[in-house]
JSON list of C-alpha atoms in Angstrom, two decimals:
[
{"chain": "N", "resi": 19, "resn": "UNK", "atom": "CA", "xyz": [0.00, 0.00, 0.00]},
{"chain": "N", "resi": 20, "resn": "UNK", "atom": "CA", "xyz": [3.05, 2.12, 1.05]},
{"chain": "N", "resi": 21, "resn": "UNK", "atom": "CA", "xyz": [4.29, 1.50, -2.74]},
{"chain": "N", "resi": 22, "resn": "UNK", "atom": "CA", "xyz": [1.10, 2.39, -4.60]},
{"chain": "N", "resi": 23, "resn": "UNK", "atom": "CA", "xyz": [0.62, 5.41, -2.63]},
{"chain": "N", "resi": 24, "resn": "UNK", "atom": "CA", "xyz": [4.12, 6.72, -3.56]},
{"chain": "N", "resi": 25, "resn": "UNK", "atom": "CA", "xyz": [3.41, 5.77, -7.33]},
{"chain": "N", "resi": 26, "resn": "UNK", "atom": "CA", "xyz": [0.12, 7.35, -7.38]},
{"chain": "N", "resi": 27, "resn": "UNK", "atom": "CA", "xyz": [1.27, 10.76, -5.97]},
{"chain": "N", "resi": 28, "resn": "UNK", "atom": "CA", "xyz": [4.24, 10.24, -8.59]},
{"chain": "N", "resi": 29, "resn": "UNK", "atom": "CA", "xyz": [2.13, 10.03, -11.33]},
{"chain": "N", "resi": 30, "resn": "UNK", "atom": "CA", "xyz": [-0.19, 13.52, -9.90]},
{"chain": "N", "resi": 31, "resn": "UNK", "atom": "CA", "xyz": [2.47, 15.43, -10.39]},
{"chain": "N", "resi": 32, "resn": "UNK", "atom": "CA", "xyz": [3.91, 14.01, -13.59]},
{"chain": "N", "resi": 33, "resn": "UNK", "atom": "CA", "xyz": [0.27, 13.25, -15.17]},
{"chain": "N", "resi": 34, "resn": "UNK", "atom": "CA", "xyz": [-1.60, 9.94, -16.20]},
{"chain": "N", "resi": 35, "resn": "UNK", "atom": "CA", "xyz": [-2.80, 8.51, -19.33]},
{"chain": "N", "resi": 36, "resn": "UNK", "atom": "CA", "xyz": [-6.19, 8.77, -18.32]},
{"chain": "N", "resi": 37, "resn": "UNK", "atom": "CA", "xyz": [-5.36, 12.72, -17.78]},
{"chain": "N", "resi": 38, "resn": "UNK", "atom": "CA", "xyz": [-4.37, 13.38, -21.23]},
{"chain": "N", "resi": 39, "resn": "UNK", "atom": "CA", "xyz": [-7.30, 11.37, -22.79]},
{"chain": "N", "resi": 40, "resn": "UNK", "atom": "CA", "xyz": [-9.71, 13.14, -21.04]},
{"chain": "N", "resi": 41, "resn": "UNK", "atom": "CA", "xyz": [-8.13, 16.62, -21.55]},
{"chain": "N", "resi": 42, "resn": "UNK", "atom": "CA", "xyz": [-7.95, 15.19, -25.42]},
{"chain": "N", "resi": 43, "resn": "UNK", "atom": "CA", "xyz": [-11.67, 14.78, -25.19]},
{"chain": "N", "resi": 44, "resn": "UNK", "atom": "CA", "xyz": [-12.11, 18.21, -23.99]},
{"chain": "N", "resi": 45, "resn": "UNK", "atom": "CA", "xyz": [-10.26, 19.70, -26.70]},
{"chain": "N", "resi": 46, "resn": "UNK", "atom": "CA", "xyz": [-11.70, 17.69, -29.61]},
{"chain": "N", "resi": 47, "resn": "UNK", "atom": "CA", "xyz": [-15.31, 18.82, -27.74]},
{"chain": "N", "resi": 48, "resn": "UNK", "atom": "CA", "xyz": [-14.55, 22.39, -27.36]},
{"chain": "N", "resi": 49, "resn": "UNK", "atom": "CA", "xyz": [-13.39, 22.61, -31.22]},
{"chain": "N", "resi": 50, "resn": "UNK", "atom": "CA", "xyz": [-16.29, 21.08, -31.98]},
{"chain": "N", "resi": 51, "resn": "UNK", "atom": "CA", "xyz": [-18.40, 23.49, -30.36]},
{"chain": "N", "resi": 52, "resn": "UNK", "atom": "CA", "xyz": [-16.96, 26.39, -31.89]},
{"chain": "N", "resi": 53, "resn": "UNK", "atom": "CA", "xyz": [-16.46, 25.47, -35.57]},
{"chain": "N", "resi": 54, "resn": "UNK", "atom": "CA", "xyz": [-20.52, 24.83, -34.45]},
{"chain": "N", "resi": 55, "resn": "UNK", "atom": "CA", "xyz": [-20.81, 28.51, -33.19]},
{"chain": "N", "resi": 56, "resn": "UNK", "atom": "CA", "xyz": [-22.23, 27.26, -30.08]},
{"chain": "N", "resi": 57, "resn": "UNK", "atom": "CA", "xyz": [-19.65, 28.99, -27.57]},
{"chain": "N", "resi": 58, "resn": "UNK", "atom": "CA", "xyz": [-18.54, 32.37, -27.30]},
{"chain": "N", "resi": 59, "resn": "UNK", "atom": "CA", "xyz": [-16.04, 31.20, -25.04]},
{"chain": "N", "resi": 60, "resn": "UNK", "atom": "CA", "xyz": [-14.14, 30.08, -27.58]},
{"chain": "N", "resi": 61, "resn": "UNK", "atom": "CA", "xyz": [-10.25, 30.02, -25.31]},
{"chain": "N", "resi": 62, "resn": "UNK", "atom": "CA", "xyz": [-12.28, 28.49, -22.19]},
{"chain": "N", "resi": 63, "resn": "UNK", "atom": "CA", "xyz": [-13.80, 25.94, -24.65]},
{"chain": "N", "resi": 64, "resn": "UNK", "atom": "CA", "xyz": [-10.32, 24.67, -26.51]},
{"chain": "N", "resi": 65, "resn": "UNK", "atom": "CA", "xyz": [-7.84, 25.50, -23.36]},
{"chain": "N", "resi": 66, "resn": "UNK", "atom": "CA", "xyz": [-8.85, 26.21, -20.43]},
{"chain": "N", "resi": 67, "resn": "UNK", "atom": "CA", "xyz": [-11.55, 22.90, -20.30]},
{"chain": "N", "resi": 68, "resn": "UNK", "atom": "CA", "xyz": [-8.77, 20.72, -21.11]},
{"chain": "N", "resi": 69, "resn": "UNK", "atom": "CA", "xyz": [-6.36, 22.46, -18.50]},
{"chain": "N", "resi": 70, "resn": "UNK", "atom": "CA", "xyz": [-8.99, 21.52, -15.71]},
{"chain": "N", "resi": 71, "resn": "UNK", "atom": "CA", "xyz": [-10.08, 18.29, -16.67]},
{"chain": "N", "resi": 72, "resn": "UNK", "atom": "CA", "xyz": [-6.26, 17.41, -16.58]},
{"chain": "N", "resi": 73, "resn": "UNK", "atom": "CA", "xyz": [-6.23, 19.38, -12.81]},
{"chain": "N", "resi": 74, "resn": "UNK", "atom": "CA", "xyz": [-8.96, 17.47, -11.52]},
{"chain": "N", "resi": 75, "resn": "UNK", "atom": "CA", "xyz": [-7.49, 13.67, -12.60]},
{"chain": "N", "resi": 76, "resn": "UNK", "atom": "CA", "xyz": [-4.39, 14.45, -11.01]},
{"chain": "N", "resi": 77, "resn": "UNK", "atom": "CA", "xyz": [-5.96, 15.66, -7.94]},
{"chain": "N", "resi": 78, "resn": "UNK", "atom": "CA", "xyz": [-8.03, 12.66, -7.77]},
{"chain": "N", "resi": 79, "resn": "UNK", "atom": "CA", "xyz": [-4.92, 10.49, -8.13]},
{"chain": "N", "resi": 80, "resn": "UNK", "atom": "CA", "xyz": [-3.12, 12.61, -5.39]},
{"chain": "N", "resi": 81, "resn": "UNK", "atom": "CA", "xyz": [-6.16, 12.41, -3.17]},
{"chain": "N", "resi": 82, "resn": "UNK", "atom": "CA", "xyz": [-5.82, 8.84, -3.36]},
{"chain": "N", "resi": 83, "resn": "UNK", "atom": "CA", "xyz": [-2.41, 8.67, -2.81]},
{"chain": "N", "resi": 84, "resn": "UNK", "atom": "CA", "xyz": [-2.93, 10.52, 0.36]},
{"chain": "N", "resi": 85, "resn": "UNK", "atom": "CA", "xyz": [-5.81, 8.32, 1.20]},
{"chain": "N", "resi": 86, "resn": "UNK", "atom": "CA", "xyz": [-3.25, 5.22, 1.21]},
{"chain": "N", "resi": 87, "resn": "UNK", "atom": "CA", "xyz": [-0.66, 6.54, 2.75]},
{"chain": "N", "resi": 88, "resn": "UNK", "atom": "CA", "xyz": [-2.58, 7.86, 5.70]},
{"chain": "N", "resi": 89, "resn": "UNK", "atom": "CA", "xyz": [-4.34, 4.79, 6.10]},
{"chain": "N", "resi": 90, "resn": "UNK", "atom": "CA", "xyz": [-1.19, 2.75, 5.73]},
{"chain": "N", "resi": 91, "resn": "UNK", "atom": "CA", "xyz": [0.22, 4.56, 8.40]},
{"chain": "N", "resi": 92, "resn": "UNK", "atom": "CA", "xyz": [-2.36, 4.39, 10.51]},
{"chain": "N", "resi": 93, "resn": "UNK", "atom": "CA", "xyz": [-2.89, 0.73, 10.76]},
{"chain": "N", "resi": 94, "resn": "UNK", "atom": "CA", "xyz": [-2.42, -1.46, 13.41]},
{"chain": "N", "resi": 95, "resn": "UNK", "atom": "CA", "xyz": [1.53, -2.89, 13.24]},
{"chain": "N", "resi": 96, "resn": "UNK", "atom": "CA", "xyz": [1.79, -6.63, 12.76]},
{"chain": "N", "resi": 97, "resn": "UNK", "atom": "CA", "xyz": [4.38, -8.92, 13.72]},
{"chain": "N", "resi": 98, "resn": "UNK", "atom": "CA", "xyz": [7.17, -9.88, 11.15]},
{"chain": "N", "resi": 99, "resn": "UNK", "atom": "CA", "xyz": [10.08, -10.42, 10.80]},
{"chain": "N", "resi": 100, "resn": "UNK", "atom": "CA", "xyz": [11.49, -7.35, 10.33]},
{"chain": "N", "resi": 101, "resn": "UNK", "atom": "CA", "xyz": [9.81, -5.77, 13.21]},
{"chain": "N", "resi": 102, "resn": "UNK", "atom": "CA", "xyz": [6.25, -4.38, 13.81]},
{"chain": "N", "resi": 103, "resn": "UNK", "atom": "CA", "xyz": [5.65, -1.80, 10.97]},
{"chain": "N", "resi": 104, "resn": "UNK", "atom": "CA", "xyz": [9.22, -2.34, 8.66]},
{"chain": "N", "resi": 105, "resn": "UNK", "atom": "CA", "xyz": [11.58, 1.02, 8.78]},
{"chain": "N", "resi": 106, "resn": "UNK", "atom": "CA", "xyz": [11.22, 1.16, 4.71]},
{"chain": "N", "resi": 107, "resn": "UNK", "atom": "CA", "xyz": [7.70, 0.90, 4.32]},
{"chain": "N", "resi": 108, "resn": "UNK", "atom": "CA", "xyz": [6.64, 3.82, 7.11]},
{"chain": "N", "resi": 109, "resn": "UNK", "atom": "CA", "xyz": [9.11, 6.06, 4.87]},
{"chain": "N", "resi": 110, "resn": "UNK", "atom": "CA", "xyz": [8.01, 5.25, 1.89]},
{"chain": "N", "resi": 111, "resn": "UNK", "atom": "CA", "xyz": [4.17, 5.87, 3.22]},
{"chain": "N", "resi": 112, "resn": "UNK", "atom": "CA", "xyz": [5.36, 9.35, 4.06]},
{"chain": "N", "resi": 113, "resn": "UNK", "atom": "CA", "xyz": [6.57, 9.91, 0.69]},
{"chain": "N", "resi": 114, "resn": "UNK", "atom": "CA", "xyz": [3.64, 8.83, -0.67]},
{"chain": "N", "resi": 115, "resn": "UNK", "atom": "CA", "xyz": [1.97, 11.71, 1.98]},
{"chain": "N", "resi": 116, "resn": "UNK", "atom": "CA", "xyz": [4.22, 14.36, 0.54]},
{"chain": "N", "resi": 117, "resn": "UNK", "atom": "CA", "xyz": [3.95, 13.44, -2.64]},
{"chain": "N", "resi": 118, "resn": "UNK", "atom": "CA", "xyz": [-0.15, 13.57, -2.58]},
{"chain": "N", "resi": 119, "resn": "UNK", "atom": "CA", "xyz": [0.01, 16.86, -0.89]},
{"chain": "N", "resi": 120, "resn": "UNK", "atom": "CA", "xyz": [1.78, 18.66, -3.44]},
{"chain": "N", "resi": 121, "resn": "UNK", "atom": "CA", "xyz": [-0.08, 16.96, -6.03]},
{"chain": "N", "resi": 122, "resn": "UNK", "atom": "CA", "xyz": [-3.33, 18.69, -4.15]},
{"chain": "N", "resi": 123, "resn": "UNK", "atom": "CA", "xyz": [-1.44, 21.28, -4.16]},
{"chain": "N", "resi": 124, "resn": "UNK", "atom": "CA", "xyz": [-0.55, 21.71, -7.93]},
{"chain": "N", "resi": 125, "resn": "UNK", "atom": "CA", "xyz": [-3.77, 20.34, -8.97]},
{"chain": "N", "resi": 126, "resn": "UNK", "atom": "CA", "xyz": [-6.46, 23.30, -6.94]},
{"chain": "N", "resi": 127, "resn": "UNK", "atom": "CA", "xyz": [-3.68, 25.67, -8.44]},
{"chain": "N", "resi": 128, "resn": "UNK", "atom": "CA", "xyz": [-3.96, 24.75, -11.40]},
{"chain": "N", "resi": 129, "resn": "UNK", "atom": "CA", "xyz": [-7.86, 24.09, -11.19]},
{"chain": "N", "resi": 130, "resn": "UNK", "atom": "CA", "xyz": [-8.59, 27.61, -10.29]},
{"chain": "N", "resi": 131, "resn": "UNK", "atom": "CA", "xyz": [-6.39, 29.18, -12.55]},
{"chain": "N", "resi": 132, "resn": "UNK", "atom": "CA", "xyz": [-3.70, 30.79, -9.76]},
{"chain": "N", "resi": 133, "resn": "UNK", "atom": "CA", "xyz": [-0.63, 29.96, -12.15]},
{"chain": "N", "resi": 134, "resn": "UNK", "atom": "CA", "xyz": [-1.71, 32.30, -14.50]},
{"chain": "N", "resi": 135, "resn": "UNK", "atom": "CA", "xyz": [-5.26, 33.18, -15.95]},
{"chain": "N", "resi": 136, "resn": "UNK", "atom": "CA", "xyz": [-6.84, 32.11, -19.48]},
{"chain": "N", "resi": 137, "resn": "UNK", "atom": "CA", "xyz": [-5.48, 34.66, -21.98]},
{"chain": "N", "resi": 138, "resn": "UNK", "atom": "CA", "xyz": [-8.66, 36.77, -23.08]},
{"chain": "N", "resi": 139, "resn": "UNK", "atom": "CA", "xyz": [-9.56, 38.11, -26.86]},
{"chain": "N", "resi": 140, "resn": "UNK", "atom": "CA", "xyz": [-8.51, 41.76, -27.23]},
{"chain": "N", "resi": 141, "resn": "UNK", "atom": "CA", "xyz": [-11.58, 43.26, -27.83]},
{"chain": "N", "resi": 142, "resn": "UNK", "atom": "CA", "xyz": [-12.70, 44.34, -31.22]},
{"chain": "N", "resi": 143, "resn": "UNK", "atom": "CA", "xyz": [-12.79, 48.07, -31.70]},
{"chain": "N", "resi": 144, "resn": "UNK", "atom": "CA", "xyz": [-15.08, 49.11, -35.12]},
{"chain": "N", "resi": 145, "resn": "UNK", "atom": "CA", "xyz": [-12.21, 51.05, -36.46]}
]
């Protein structure tokens, strides 16, 4: 559990598969929708979507990773050989715990837009 928590806070910060499909999605969608003149929004539609939808499945994996790692280290030691809870796998829990935290970090940053704001349309002036 230690292990997968670790690897799933890993891949929040350095994205997923599943990430860049949906944010893929999101892209081919919003084009769609604006060759179709049904958004104004036509930046939100082809960026800024995609940019969130790729936030929000790499806070999900971070949450989980978090999730693991606090439950890892939470349960009840059992008896092994190497000891109650092994050295190695408590550490590697807590990376998994710092790992998932930035990841929550990096991904409500980058979900609300405080890295930098969607680039707007200069306005059209009937010149």
């Amino acid at each position: 559990a230690a292990v997968v928590s670790a690897a799933l806070g890993f891949a929040s910060l350095s994205g997923t598969w599943l990430g860049t499909l949906l944010a893929e999605r999101k892209t081919l969608t919003g084009q769609i929708k604006v060759q179709s003149g049904g958004s104004a929004d036509q930046i939100g539609m082809v960026y800024g979507a995609p940019w969130h939808t790729t936030a929000l499945v790499n806070g999900v994996f971070a949450l989980i990773a978090v999730i693991i790692a606090a439950a890892t280290l939470a349960s009840r030691p059992r008896t092994s050989p190497a000891g109650p809870l092994a050295l190695w796998i408590r550490a590697v829990a807590w990376g998994g715990v710092a790992l998932g935290v930035i990841g929550v970090l990096i991904s409500a940053g980058m979900y609300f837009d405080l890295f930098g704001a969607l680039p707007k349309l200069p306005a059209t002036g009937g010149r």
